[in-house]
Coordinates of C-alpha atoms (C1' of nucleotides) in Angstrom, one line a residue:
Chain A
X184 CA 54.8 -10.5 -54.4
X185 CA 58.6 -10.6 -54.2
X186 CA 61.0 -8.1 -52.7
X187 CA 63.2 -6.4 -55.2
X188 CA 66.7 -7.9 -54.9
X189 CA 68.7 -5.3 -56.7
X190 CA 69.9 -2.1 -55.1
X191 CA 68.8 -0.2 -58.1
X192 CA 65.3 -1.5 -57.7
X193 CA 65.3 -0.1 -54.2
X194 CA 66.6 3.2 -55.3
X195 CA 64.3 3.8 -58.2
X196 CA 61.2 2.0 -57.2
X197 CA 60.9 2.1 -53.4
X198 CA 57.6 3.8 -53.4
X199 CA 56.3 1.4 -55.9
X200 CA 56.8 -1.6 -53.6
X201 CA 56.6 -0.3 -50.0
X202 CA 54.3 1.5 -47.7
X203 CA 55.4 5.1 -47.3
X204 CA 56.5 6.5 -43.9
X205 CA 56.8 3.1 -42.2
X206 CA 60.0 1.1 -41.6
X207 CA 61.0 -1.5 -39.1
X208 CA 64.1 -2.5 -37.2
X209 CA 64.9 -5.9 -35.8
X210 CA 66.9 -6.5 -32.6
X211 CA 67.9 -10.1 -33.1
X212 CA 69.2 -11.6 -29.9
X213 CA 71.2 -14.7 -29.3
X214 CA 73.0 -16.3 -26.4
X215 CA 76.5 -17.6 -26.7
X216 CA 79.6 -18.0 -24.5
X217 CA 77.3 -17.1 -21.6
X218 CA 76.7 -13.7 -23.1
X219 CA 73.8 -12.0 -24.9
X220 CA 74.6 -11.2 -28.5
X221 CA 72.9 -8.9 -31.0
X222 CA 73.1 -9.1 -34.8
X223 CA 74.4 -5.9 -36.3
X224 CA 75.4 -5.0 -39.8
X225 CA 77.4 -2.2 -41.4
X226 CA 75.9 -0.5 -44.4
X227 CA 78.1 -0.1 -47.4
X228 CA 79.9 3.2 -47.5
X229 CA 79.1 3.8 -43.8
X230 CA 81.4 3.5 -40.8
X231 CA 78.7 2.9 -38.2
X232 CA 76.9 -0.3 -37.2
X233 CA 73.2 -0.6 -37.5
X234 CA 70.3 -2.9 -36.7
X235 CA 68.9 -4.9 -39.6
X236 CA 65.8 -3.2 -40.8
X237 CA 63.5 -3.0 -43.7
X238 CA 60.2 -1.8 -45.1
X239 CA 56.7 -3.1 -45.3
X240 CA 55.3 -4.2 -48.7
X241 CA 52.1 -2.5 -49.7
X242 CA 50.0 -5.6 -49.2
X243 CA 52.1 -7.1 -46.4
X244 CA 51.3 -7.5 -42.7
X245 CA 53.9 -5.7 -40.6
X246 CA 54.6 -8.9 -38.6
X247 CA 55.3 -10.7 -41.9
X248 CA 57.6 -7.9 -43.0
X249 CA 59.6 -8.3 -39.8
X250 CA 59.8 -12.1 -40.3
X251 CA 61.0 -11.5 -43.8
X252 CA 63.8 -9.2 -42.7
X253 CA 64.7 -11.7 -40.0
X254 CA 64.9 -14.5 -42.6
X255 CA 66.9 -12.4 -45.0
X256 CA 69.6 -11.8 -42.3
X257 CA 69.6 -15.2 -40.5
X258 CA 68.0 -17.7 -42.8
X259 CA 65.7 -18.6 -39.9
X260 CA 61.9 -19.0 -40.2
X261 CA 59.2 -19.5 -37.5
X262 CA 61.1 -17.5 -35.0
X263 CA 59.9 -15.9 -31.8
X264 CA 59.4 -12.3 -32.9
X265 CA 57.7 -9.6 -31.0
X266 CA 57.1 -5.9 -31.7
X267 CA 58.0 -3.8 -28.7
X268 CA 57.9 -0.1 -29.5
X269 CA 57.3 2.5 -32.2
X270 CA 59.9 5.1 -32.7
X271 CA 58.2 8.2 -34.1
X272 CA 60.3 11.3 -33.6
X273 CA 60.0 13.5 -36.6
X274 CA 63.8 13.8 -37.1
X275 CA 64.8 10.3 -36.3
X276 CA 65.3 9.1 -39.8
X277 CA 68.2 10.6 -41.7
X278 CA 68.1 10.6 -45.4
X279 CA 71.6 12.0 -45.6
X280 CA 73.0 8.6 -44.7
X281 CA 71.5 7.1 -47.9
X282 CA 72.4 10.2 -49.9
X283 CA 76.1 9.7 -49.0
X284 CA 75.8 6.0 -49.9
X285 CA 74.4 6.9 -53.3
X286 CA 77.1 9.4 -54.0
X287 CA 79.9 7.0 -53.0
X288 CA 78.3 4.4 -55.3
X289 CA 78.4 6.9 -58.1
X290 CA 74.6 7.2 -58.3
X291 CA 72.7 10.4 -58.5
X292 CA 69.5 9.9 -56.6
X293 CA 66.4 11.8 -57.3
X294 CA 65.6 14.4 -54.6
X295 CA 62.3 12.8 -53.8
X296 CA 63.8 9.3 -53.5
X297 CA 61.8 6.9 -51.3
X298 CA 64.7 6.7 -48.8
X299 CA 64.8 10.4 -48.2
X300 CA 61.3 10.7 -46.6
X301 CA 60.5 10.7 -42.9
X302 CA 60.1 7.2 -41.5
X303 CA 58.6 6.0 -38.3
X304 CA 60.1 2.7 -37.2
X305 CA 58.4 -0.3 -35.6
X306 CA 60.9 -2.1 -33.3
X307 CA 60.8 -5.9 -33.2
X308 CA 62.9 -8.2 -31.2
X309 CA 63.7 -11.7 -32.1
X310 CA 65.1 -14.5 -29.9
X311 CA 67.1 -17.1 -31.7
X312 CA 69.2 -20.1 -31.0
X313 CA 72.7 -18.8 -31.7
X314 CA 73.9 -22.1 -33.0
X315 CA 71.4 -22.1 -35.8
X316 CA 72.3 -18.8 -37.3
X317 CA 75.0 -17.8 -39.8
X318 CA 74.7 -14.1 -40.2
X319 CA 75.2 -12.8 -43.8
X320 CA 75.2 -9.4 -45.3
X321 CA 72.9 -8.3 -48.1
X322 CA 73.8 -6.2 -51.1
X323 CA 73.4 -3.1 -49.1
X324 CA 75.7 -4.1 -46.3
X325 CA 79.3 -4.9 -46.1
X326 CA 79.3 -6.9 -42.8
X327 CA 76.8 -8.8 -40.7
X328 CA 78.0 -10.1 -37.3
X329 CA 77.0 -11.0 -33.8
X330 CA 78.1 -8.4 -31.2
X331 CA 78.2 -8.8 -27.5
X332 CA 75.6 -6.4 -26.0
X333 CA 78.2 -5.0 -23.7
X334 CA 80.5 -4.1 -26.6
X335 CA 78.2 -2.0 -28.6
X336 CA 79.5 1.4 -29.5
X337 CA 77.6 4.2 -31.1
X338 CA 75.0 2.9 -33.6
X339 CA 73.4 4.6 -36.6
X340 CA 70.6 7.1 -36.0
X341 CA 68.5 6.2 -33.0
X342 CA 69.5 2.5 -33.0
X343 CA 71.1 2.7 -29.6
X344 CA 67.8 3.8 -28.2
X345 CA 66.0 1.0 -30.1
X346 CA 68.4 -1.6 -28.7
X347 CA 68.1 -0.3 -25.2
X348 CA 64.4 -0.3 -25.3
X349 CA 64.4 -3.9 -26.7
X350 CA 66.6 -5.1 -23.8
X351 CA 64.4 -3.3 -21.3
X352 CA 61.4 -5.0 -22.8
X353 CA 63.0 -8.4 -22.7
X354 CA 63.8 -7.9 -19.0
X355 CA 60.2 -6.8 -18.2
X356 CA 58.7 -9.8 -20.2
X357 CA 61.1 -12.4 -18.7
X358 CA 58.3 -13.8 -16.6
X359 CA 55.6 -13.6 -19.3
X360 CA 57.3 -14.8 -22.5
X361 CA 59.2 -18.0 -23.3
X362 CA 62.5 -16.2 -23.4
X363 CA 64.6 -19.0 -22.0
X364 CA 63.1 -21.4 -24.4
X365 CA 63.9 -19.3 -27.5
X366 CA 67.4 -18.2 -26.6
X367 CA 68.7 -21.6 -25.4
X368 CA 69.3 -24.7 -27.4
X369 CA 66.9 -27.5 -26.7
X370 CA 69.1 -29.1 -24.1
X371 CA 70.8 -26.8 -21.6
X372 CA 72.2 -26.9 -18.1
X373 CA 70.9 -25.1 -15.1
X374 CA 74.0 -22.9 -14.8
X375 CA 73.5 -21.9 -18.4
X376 CA 69.9 -20.9 -17.7
X377 CA 71.0 -19.0 -14.7
X378 CA 73.6 -17.1 -16.6
X379 CA 71.0 -16.2 -19.2
X380 CA 68.8 -14.8 -16.5
X381 CA 71.7 -13.0 -14.9
X382 CA 72.7 -11.4 -18.2
X383 CA 69.2 -10.2 -19.0
X384 CA 68.5 -8.9 -15.5
X385 CA 72.1 -7.6 -15.1
X386 CA 72.1 -9.0 -11.6
X387 CA 73.7 -11.8 -9.8
X388 CA 71.5 -14.6 -8.5
X389 CA 72.1 -17.2 -5.9
X390 CA 72.8 -20.5 -7.5
X391 CA 71.0 -22.7 -5.0
X392 CA 67.9 -20.5 -4.7
X393 CA 67.7 -20.2 -8.5
X394 CA 67.8 -24.0 -8.7
X395 CA 65.1 -24.4 -6.2
X396 CA 62.8 -21.8 -7.6
X397 CA 63.2 -22.9 -11.2
X398 CA 62.3 -26.5 -10.2
X399 CA 59.3 -25.2 -8.2
X400 CA 57.8 -23.7 -11.3
X401 CA 57.7 -27.2 -12.7
X402 CA 58.5 -26.1 -16.2
X403 CA 61.7 -28.0 -16.6
X404 CA 62.3 -31.6 -17.5
X405 CA 65.6 -33.0 -16.2
X406 CA 67.1 -35.4 -18.7
X407 CA 69.1 -38.5 -17.8
X408 CA 72.2 -37.0 -19.6
X409 CA 74.8 -34.7 -18.2
X410 CA 77.1 -32.4 -20.0
X411 CA 80.6 -33.9 -19.8
X412 CA 83.7 -32.2 -21.0
X413 CA 83.9 -29.3 -18.6
X414 CA 86.7 -29.5 -16.1
X415 CA 84.4 -30.1 -13.2
X416 CA 81.3 -31.9 -12.1
X417 CA 79.1 -32.6 -15.1
X418 CA 75.8 -30.7 -14.8
X419 CA 72.5 -32.3 -15.8
X420 CA 70.9 -31.3 -19.0
X421 CA 67.3 -29.9 -19.0
X422 CA 64.7 -29.1 -21.5
X423 CA 61.5 -27.2 -21.2
X424 CA 58.2 -28.8 -20.6
X425 CA 56.3 -26.5 -23.0
X426 CA 52.9 -27.4 -21.8
X427 CA 53.6 -26.4 -18.3
X428 CA 55.9 -23.5 -19.4
X429 CA 53.1 -21.9 -21.4
X430 CA 50.6 -22.4 -18.7
X431 CA 52.9 -21.0 -16.0
X432 CA 53.7 -17.9 -18.2
X433 CA 50.1 -17.0 -18.4
X434 CA 50.1 -16.4 -14.7
X435 CA 53.5 -14.8 -14.8
X436 CA 56.4 -16.8 -13.4
X437 CA 56.3 -15.0 -10.2
X438 CA 52.7 -14.5 -9.4
X439 CA 51.9 -11.0 -8.2
X440 CA 48.4 -10.4 -7.0
Chain B
X277 CA 51.4 24.1 -37.7
X278 CA 47.7 23.9 -37.0
X279 CA 45.4 20.9 -37.7
X280 CA 42.8 21.7 -40.3
X281 CA 39.4 22.2 -38.5
X282 CA 37.1 21.7 -41.4
X283 CA 35.9 18.4 -42.6
X284 CA 36.4 19.7 -46.2
X285 CA 40.1 20.3 -45.4
X286 CA 40.5 16.7 -44.3
X287 CA 38.8 15.4 -47.3
X288 CA 40.7 17.4 -49.9
X289 CA 44.0 17.9 -48.3
X290 CA 44.8 15.0 -46.0
X291 CA 48.0 14.1 -47.8
X292 CA 49.1 17.7 -47.6
X293 CA 49.0 17.7 -43.8
X294 CA 49.6 14.2 -42.6
X295 CA 52.1 11.4 -42.8
X296 CA 50.8 8.7 -45.2
X297 CA 50.0 5.2 -44.0
X298 CA 50.1 6.0 -40.3
X299 CA 47.2 6.5 -38.0
X300 CA 46.7 6.2 -34.3
X301 CA 43.9 5.2 -32.0
X302 CA 43.4 6.1 -28.4
X303 CA 42.0 3.9 -25.7
X304 CA 41.0 6.6 -23.1
X305 CA 40.3 4.9 -19.8
X306 CA 38.6 6.4 -16.7
X307 CA 37.3 5.0 -13.5
X308 CA 33.8 5.9 -12.2
X309 CA 31.1 4.2 -10.1
X310 CA 33.6 1.5 -9.3
X311 CA 33.8 0.6 -13.0
X312 CA 36.3 1.1 -15.8
X313 CA 35.1 3.3 -18.6
X314 CA 36.4 3.9 -22.1
X315 CA 35.7 6.9 -24.2
X316 CA 34.0 6.0 -27.5
X317 CA 32.6 8.1 -30.3
X318 CA 30.2 7.5 -33.2
X319 CA 31.2 8.8 -36.6
X320 CA 28.6 10.7 -38.4
X321 CA 26.6 8.6 -40.8
X322 CA 27.8 5.5 -39.1
X323 CA 25.9 3.2 -36.7
X324 CA 28.9 1.7 -34.9
X325 CA 31.0 3.0 -32.1
X326 CA 34.7 3.7 -32.6
X327 CA 37.8 4.6 -30.6
X328 CA 38.9 8.2 -31.0
X329 CA 41.8 8.3 -33.5
X330 CA 43.7 10.6 -35.8
X331 CA 46.7 11.1 -37.9
X332 CA 50.3 12.3 -37.5
X333 CA 51.3 15.7 -38.9
X334 CA 54.2 15.6 -41.3
X335 CA 56.6 17.2 -38.8
X336 CA 54.9 15.9 -35.6
X337 CA 56.1 13.4 -33.1
X338 CA 53.8 10.4 -32.9
X339 CA 53.5 10.9 -29.1
X340 CA 52.5 14.5 -29.7
X341 CA 49.9 13.5 -32.2
X342 CA 48.4 11.1 -29.7
X343 CA 48.4 13.9 -27.0
X344 CA 46.7 16.2 -29.5
X345 CA 43.9 13.7 -30.2
X346 CA 43.5 13.2 -26.5
X347 CA 43.2 16.9 -25.9
X348 CA 40.7 17.3 -28.8
X349 CA 38.3 14.7 -27.3
X350 CA 38.7 15.4 -23.6
X351 CA 40.2 18.9 -23.2
X352 CA 42.9 17.3 -21.1
X353 CA 46.6 18.0 -21.3
X354 CA 49.7 16.5 -19.7
X355 CA 48.0 13.1 -19.3
X356 CA 49.5 9.7 -18.8
X357 CA 49.6 8.4 -22.3
X358 CA 51.4 5.2 -23.5
X359 CA 51.7 3.5 -26.8
X360 CA 51.0 -0.2 -26.4
X361 CA 50.8 -1.9 -29.9
X362 CA 50.9 -1.4 -33.6
X363 CA 48.1 -2.9 -35.6
X364 CA 49.5 -3.6 -39.1
X365 CA 47.3 -6.1 -40.8
X366 CA 47.1 -5.1 -44.5
X367 CA 43.3 -5.2 -44.6
X368 CA 42.6 -3.6 -41.2
X369 CA 41.7 -0.1 -42.4
X370 CA 38.5 0.1 -44.4
X371 CA 38.1 3.0 -46.8
X372 CA 34.5 2.1 -47.5
X373 CA 33.4 3.5 -44.1
X374 CA 34.7 6.9 -45.2
X375 CA 33.3 6.5 -48.7
X376 CA 29.8 6.0 -47.3
X377 CA 30.2 9.0 -45.0
X378 CA 31.2 11.1 -47.9
X379 CA 28.2 10.0 -50.0
X380 CA 25.7 10.6 -47.1
X381 CA 27.2 14.1 -46.7
X382 CA 26.6 14.6 -50.4
X383 CA 30.3 14.8 -51.2
X384 CA 31.9 13.1 -54.1
X385 CA 35.4 12.1 -52.9
X386 CA 38.3 11.6 -55.3
X387 CA 39.2 7.9 -55.7
X388 CA 42.7 8.5 -54.4
X389 CA 41.5 10.4 -51.3
X390 CA 43.8 10.3 -48.3
X391 CA 41.3 8.4 -46.2
X392 CA 41.1 5.5 -48.7
X393 CA 44.7 4.3 -48.4
X394 CA 45.9 1.5 -46.2
X395 CA 46.8 2.6 -42.6
X396 CA 48.7 1.0 -39.9
X397 CA 47.5 2.2 -36.5
X398 CA 49.6 2.9 -33.4
X399 CA 47.5 2.1 -30.3
X400 CA 47.8 4.4 -27.3
X401 CA 46.1 4.1 -24.0
X402 CA 45.5 7.1 -21.7
X403 CA 44.5 7.1 -18.1
X404 CA 42.5 10.0 -16.9
X405 CA 40.7 11.2 -13.9
X406 CA 37.1 10.7 -14.9
X407 CA 35.8 13.7 -13.0
X408 CA 38.0 16.1 -15.0
X409 CA 36.7 15.0 -18.4
X410 CA 33.7 16.2 -20.4
X411 CA 33.7 14.2 -23.6
X412 CA 32.7 16.1 -26.7
X413 CA 32.4 15.1 -30.3
X414 CA 34.2 16.8 -33.1
X415 CA 32.8 17.7 -36.5
X416 CA 33.3 14.2 -37.7
X417 CA 31.4 12.5 -35.0
X418 CA 27.9 12.7 -33.7
X419 CA 28.4 11.4 -30.2
X420 CA 31.2 11.0 -27.7
X421 CA 30.6 9.2 -24.4
X422 CA 32.0 7.1 -21.7
X423 CA 31.1 3.4 -21.9
X424 CA 31.5 0.8 -19.3
X425 CA 34.1 -1.7 -20.6
X426 CA 31.7 -4.5 -19.9
X427 CA 29.0 -3.0 -22.1
X428 CA 31.0 -2.6 -25.3
X429 CA 29.4 -4.2 -28.3
X430 CA 30.9 -4.5 -31.7
X431 CA 33.2 -1.6 -32.6
X432 CA 34.4 -0.3 -35.9
X433 CA 37.0 -2.2 -37.9
X434 CA 39.5 -3.8 -35.5
X435 CA 38.8 -1.5 -32.6
X436 CA 37.6 -4.4 -30.4
X437 CA 41.0 -6.0 -30.8
X438 CA 42.7 -2.7 -30.0
X439 CA 40.6 -2.2 -26.9
X440 CA 41.3 -5.7 -25.7
X441 CA 45.0 -5.4 -26.2
X442 CA 45.0 -2.1 -24.3
X443 CA 43.2 -3.7 -21.3
X444 CA 45.6 -6.6 -21.4
X445 CA 48.5 -4.2 -21.4
X446 CA 47.1 -2.2 -18.5
X447 CA 46.8 -5.5 -16.6
X448 CA 50.3 -6.5 -17.3
X449 CA 51.7 -3.1 -16.4
X450 CA 49.8 -2.7 -13.2
X451 CA 52.9 -3.3 -11.2
X452 CA 55.1 -1.2 -13.3
X453 CA 53.2 1.9 -14.2
X454 CA 51.4 4.5 -11.9
X455 CA 48.0 3.2 -13.0
X456 CA 46.2 3.8 -9.7
X457 CA 47.6 7.3 -9.5
X458 CA 46.3 8.3 -13.0
X459 CA 42.9 6.7 -12.8
X460 CA 41.9 7.8 -9.3
X461 CA 41.3 11.3 -8.0
X462 CA 43.9 12.8 -5.8
X463 CA 42.1 11.6 -2.7
X464 CA 40.6 8.1 -2.6
X465 CA 39.7 5.4 -0.2
X466 CA 41.3 2.0 0.2
X467 CA 38.1 0.2 -1.0
X468 CA 38.1 2.4 -4.1
X469 CA 41.7 1.4 -4.9
X470 CA 40.9 -2.2 -4.3
X471 CA 37.9 -2.1 -6.6
X472 CA 40.1 -0.5 -9.3
X473 CA 42.6 -3.4 -8.9
X474 CA 39.8 -5.9 -9.0
X475 CA 38.3 -4.4 -12.1
X476 CA 41.6 -4.3 -14.0
X477 CA 42.6 -7.8 -12.9
X478 CA 39.0 -9.1 -13.3
X479 CA 39.6 -11.0 -10.0
X480 CA 38.3 -10.7 -6.5
X481 CA 40.9 -9.8 -3.8
X482 CA 40.7 -10.2 -0.1
X483 CA 40.0 -6.9 1.5
X484 CA 42.3 -7.4 4.5
X485 CA 45.2 -8.8 2.7
X486 CA 45.0 -6.1 0.1
X487 CA 45.0 -3.4 2.8
X488 CA 48.1 -4.9 4.5
X489 CA 50.0 -5.4 1.2
X490 CA 49.3 -1.9 -0.1
X491 CA 50.4 -0.4 3.1
X492 CA 53.6 -2.5 3.1
X493 CA 54.6 -1.0 -0.2
X494 CA 54.8 2.3 1.6
X495 CA 53.4 4.2 -1.4
X496 CA 50.3 5.6 0.2
X497 CA 49.8 8.5 2.6
X498 CA 46.8 8.1 4.9
X499 CA 45.1 11.5 5.4
X500 CA 43.5 12.7 8.5
X501 CA 40.1 12.9 6.7
X502 CA 37.5 10.2 6.1
X503 CA 34.9 10.0 3.5
X504 CA 31.6 10.6 5.3
X505 CA 28.2 10.3 3.7
X506 CA 28.3 6.6 2.8
X507 CA 25.7 4.7 4.9
X508 CA 28.4 2.9 6.8
X509 CA 31.7 3.3 8.6
X510 CA 33.6 6.2 7.0
X511 CA 36.8 5.0 5.2
X512 CA 40.0 7.0 5.5
X513 CA 41.2 9.0 2.5
X514 CA 44.6 8.3 1.0
X515 CA 46.8 9.9 -1.6
X516 CA 49.9 8.6 -3.3
X517 CA 53.4 9.4 -2.1
X518 CA 54.7 9.9 -5.6
X519 CA 58.4 9.7 -4.7
X520 CA 58.0 6.4 -3.0
X521 CA 55.5 5.2 -5.7
X522 CA 57.9 5.9 -8.6
X523 CA 60.7 4.3 -6.7
X524 CA 58.7 1.2 -6.0
X525 CA 57.4 0.9 -9.6
X526 CA 61.0 0.6 -10.9
X527 CA 61.4 -2.6 -9.0
X528 CA 57.9 -3.7 -9.9
X529 CA 55.4 -3.7 -7.1
X530 CA 55.7 -7.3 -6.5
X531 CA 59.4 -8.0 -6.8
X532 CA 60.0 -11.1 -9.0
X533 CA 63.6 -12.2 -9.1
Chain C
dA125 C1' 18.7 7.9 22.3
dA126 C1' 19.1 3.1 21.5
dT127 C1' 19.0 -0.5 17.9
dT128 C1' 20.2 -2.5 13.6
dG129 C1' 22.7 -3.4 9.3
dT130 C1' 26.6 -3.0 6.7
dT131 C1' 31.1 -1.6 5.9
dT132 C1' 35.8 -0.5 7.4
dG133 C1' 40.1 -1.1 10.4
dT134 C1' 43.0 -4.3 12.6
dG135 C1' 44.8 -8.7 14.3
dT136 C1' 45.9 -13.9 14.4
dT137 C1' 47.4 -18.2 12.7
dG138 C1' 49.4 -21.7 10.0
dT139 C1' 51.7 -22.3 5.6
dT140 C1' 54.7 -21.2 2.0
dC141 C1' 58.3 -18.5 0.0
dT142 C1' 62.7 -16.2 0.3
dG143 C1' 67.6 -15.1 1.2
dA144 C1' 71.7 -16.5 3.2
dC145 C1' 74.5 -20.1 4.1
dA146 C1' 77.2 -25.2 4.6
dC147 C1' 78.5 -29.4 2.8
dA148 C1' 78.9 -33.5 0.1
dA149 C1' 79.3 -35.3 -4.8
dT150 C1' 81.5 -35.2 -9.3
dG151 C1' 84.8 -35.0 -13.1
dA152 C1' 89.0 -33.5 -15.3
dT153 C1' 93.7 -32.5 -14.3
dA154 C1' 98.0 -32.8 -12.1
Chain D
dT220 C1' 95.2 -40.7 -5.8
dA221 C1' 95.0 -36.0 -4.4
dT222 C1' 93.5 -31.4 -5.9
dC223 C1' 90.4 -28.0 -7.4
dA224 C1' 86.5 -25.8 -9.2
dT225 C1' 81.9 -26.6 -10.0
dT226 C1' 77.4 -28.7 -9.3
dG227 C1' 73.5 -31.0 -6.5
dT228 C1' 71.2 -30.9 -2.2
dG229 C1' 69.9 -29.4 2.5
dT230 C1' 69.0 -26.2 6.5
dC231 C1' 67.2 -22.4 9.0
dA232 C1' 65.4 -18.1 10.4
dG233 C1' 62.7 -14.3 8.8
dA234 C1' 59.3 -12.4 5.4
dA235 C1' 55.3 -12.9 2.8
dC236 C1' 50.9 -14.9 2.1
dA237 C1' 46.1 -16.9 2.3
dA238 C1' 42.3 -17.6 5.1
dC239 C1' 39.9 -16.2 8.8
dA240 C1' 37.5 -13.4 13.3
dC241 C1' 36.3 -9.5 15.6
dA242 C1' 35.7 -4.8 17.0
dA243 C1' 34.8 0.1 15.6
dA244 C1' 32.2 3.4 12.9
dC245 C1' 28.5 5.4 10.5
dA246 C1' 23.7 6.2 8.9
dA247 C1' 19.2 4.8 8.9
dT248 C1' 15.4 3.1 11.7
dT249 C1' 13.0 2.7 15.6

DNA sequence: AATTGTTTGTGTTGTTCTGACACAATGATA
DNA sequence: TATCATTGTGTCAGAACAACACAAACAATT
């Protein structure tokens, strides 16, 4: 089954294709310039930024639906994708946003249009290699860009809450999920990994202790290459030893009991 | 808005009251006889055990809906309740179970009955003080009882998966949520707390190290009383110092970075 | 009332982990 | 070749941890 590609198909036939009441929103995170980025888009005829979202096809798994939305916005497949929370407040979805969009497009929607109902939303976060992504808008959105997570203003509906919850979840799961692996390119330096940790934890870490502790986990392979070009001493490149990484994550990277 | 109390109202008017496509299931956990228990019920005309579940009223918050289900089965209010996962496989819900129930009740359901549609399910887990709960069945179920988590057989639909995921979540959140506080009575002994930890973690812990570490967290108040009556040395009673407990949980009880 | 069996409370010891710090090595730039 | 910022490595004291021993308490038995 294919997703309808035309706006008009959405408008007139939403309830023909999709599961009612259920939507999903994706917090797509990348790491670039030593900063965490999130993919946002701006709906046509709307002034505010929003998380990319979508609906679940009638015969589709919710995870598959999230992967589909991710692919539509980034072109990426087989990406680390994780549901983290359901947002189920009765007044969270706001049909008036779509209503205005319709009117500005010169369309007169039916009062019981699919988009006007109440939706709960399943939040997913995705971790992607920034360099592999070219964000592009769809026919419903005018812009699709990476935004620094420290420069997010007011988002549509409850999307600020969704984003915050995603970041909180990533922080809590840092020792249990391969977060470094998914956000960094295959080869990376120790200072880059440290900055990633510092950004996620929003906390400064001691460079030398970080180095020692990371090596102690035994999850990194130090390559023979260094990253030249910076104005200073060239740091070694590392990559993850996935077998040991996965094994270590099961215990949690920091033990506990 | 009140929930319909009669089975017939569910059957004939489900889509009048409830949000379509969305259900929820509750993993209600208690601690008794040094073992973790889960509340299960058996649907009328069905041989298998199931988790208590329900639906979301059209204007109701999903959290409120879960609290309502919890209250219906246990009589308890203001309980620690936490969503942990959404189960969204397209074939997970099984209308034929309800169909059989209808037939055995001598009812001829409409083919487009509310219960026959596809449902995703939001999983919630609740932690309750075992002593405060008297499980009782509703008009849809014939039995409602506490079961030891090690003596669970095959449950209805994907409820084994839901239960397993709940237990896994509790284990992962042990250092971040007030799990001891919610599962134990207000006064408890150190050995009881340790057994709770051992049961959740499915791992033996050293009695003396556990004692020392727990005290080091500073989240316990040792009372002047002891628990007499056991055949051996009477252990001290403790209670949680909630202010310090909450504060400690924010960092996570075991640090990490 | 003394003895016994089992459990609880507390302490010790050697090892590992942690946080705070110093210094030498490196690579581009001046 | 000197400079400068950054990276790699090392040290050291204090904290945390695992493994272990022993005394105190309680009820049941004699």
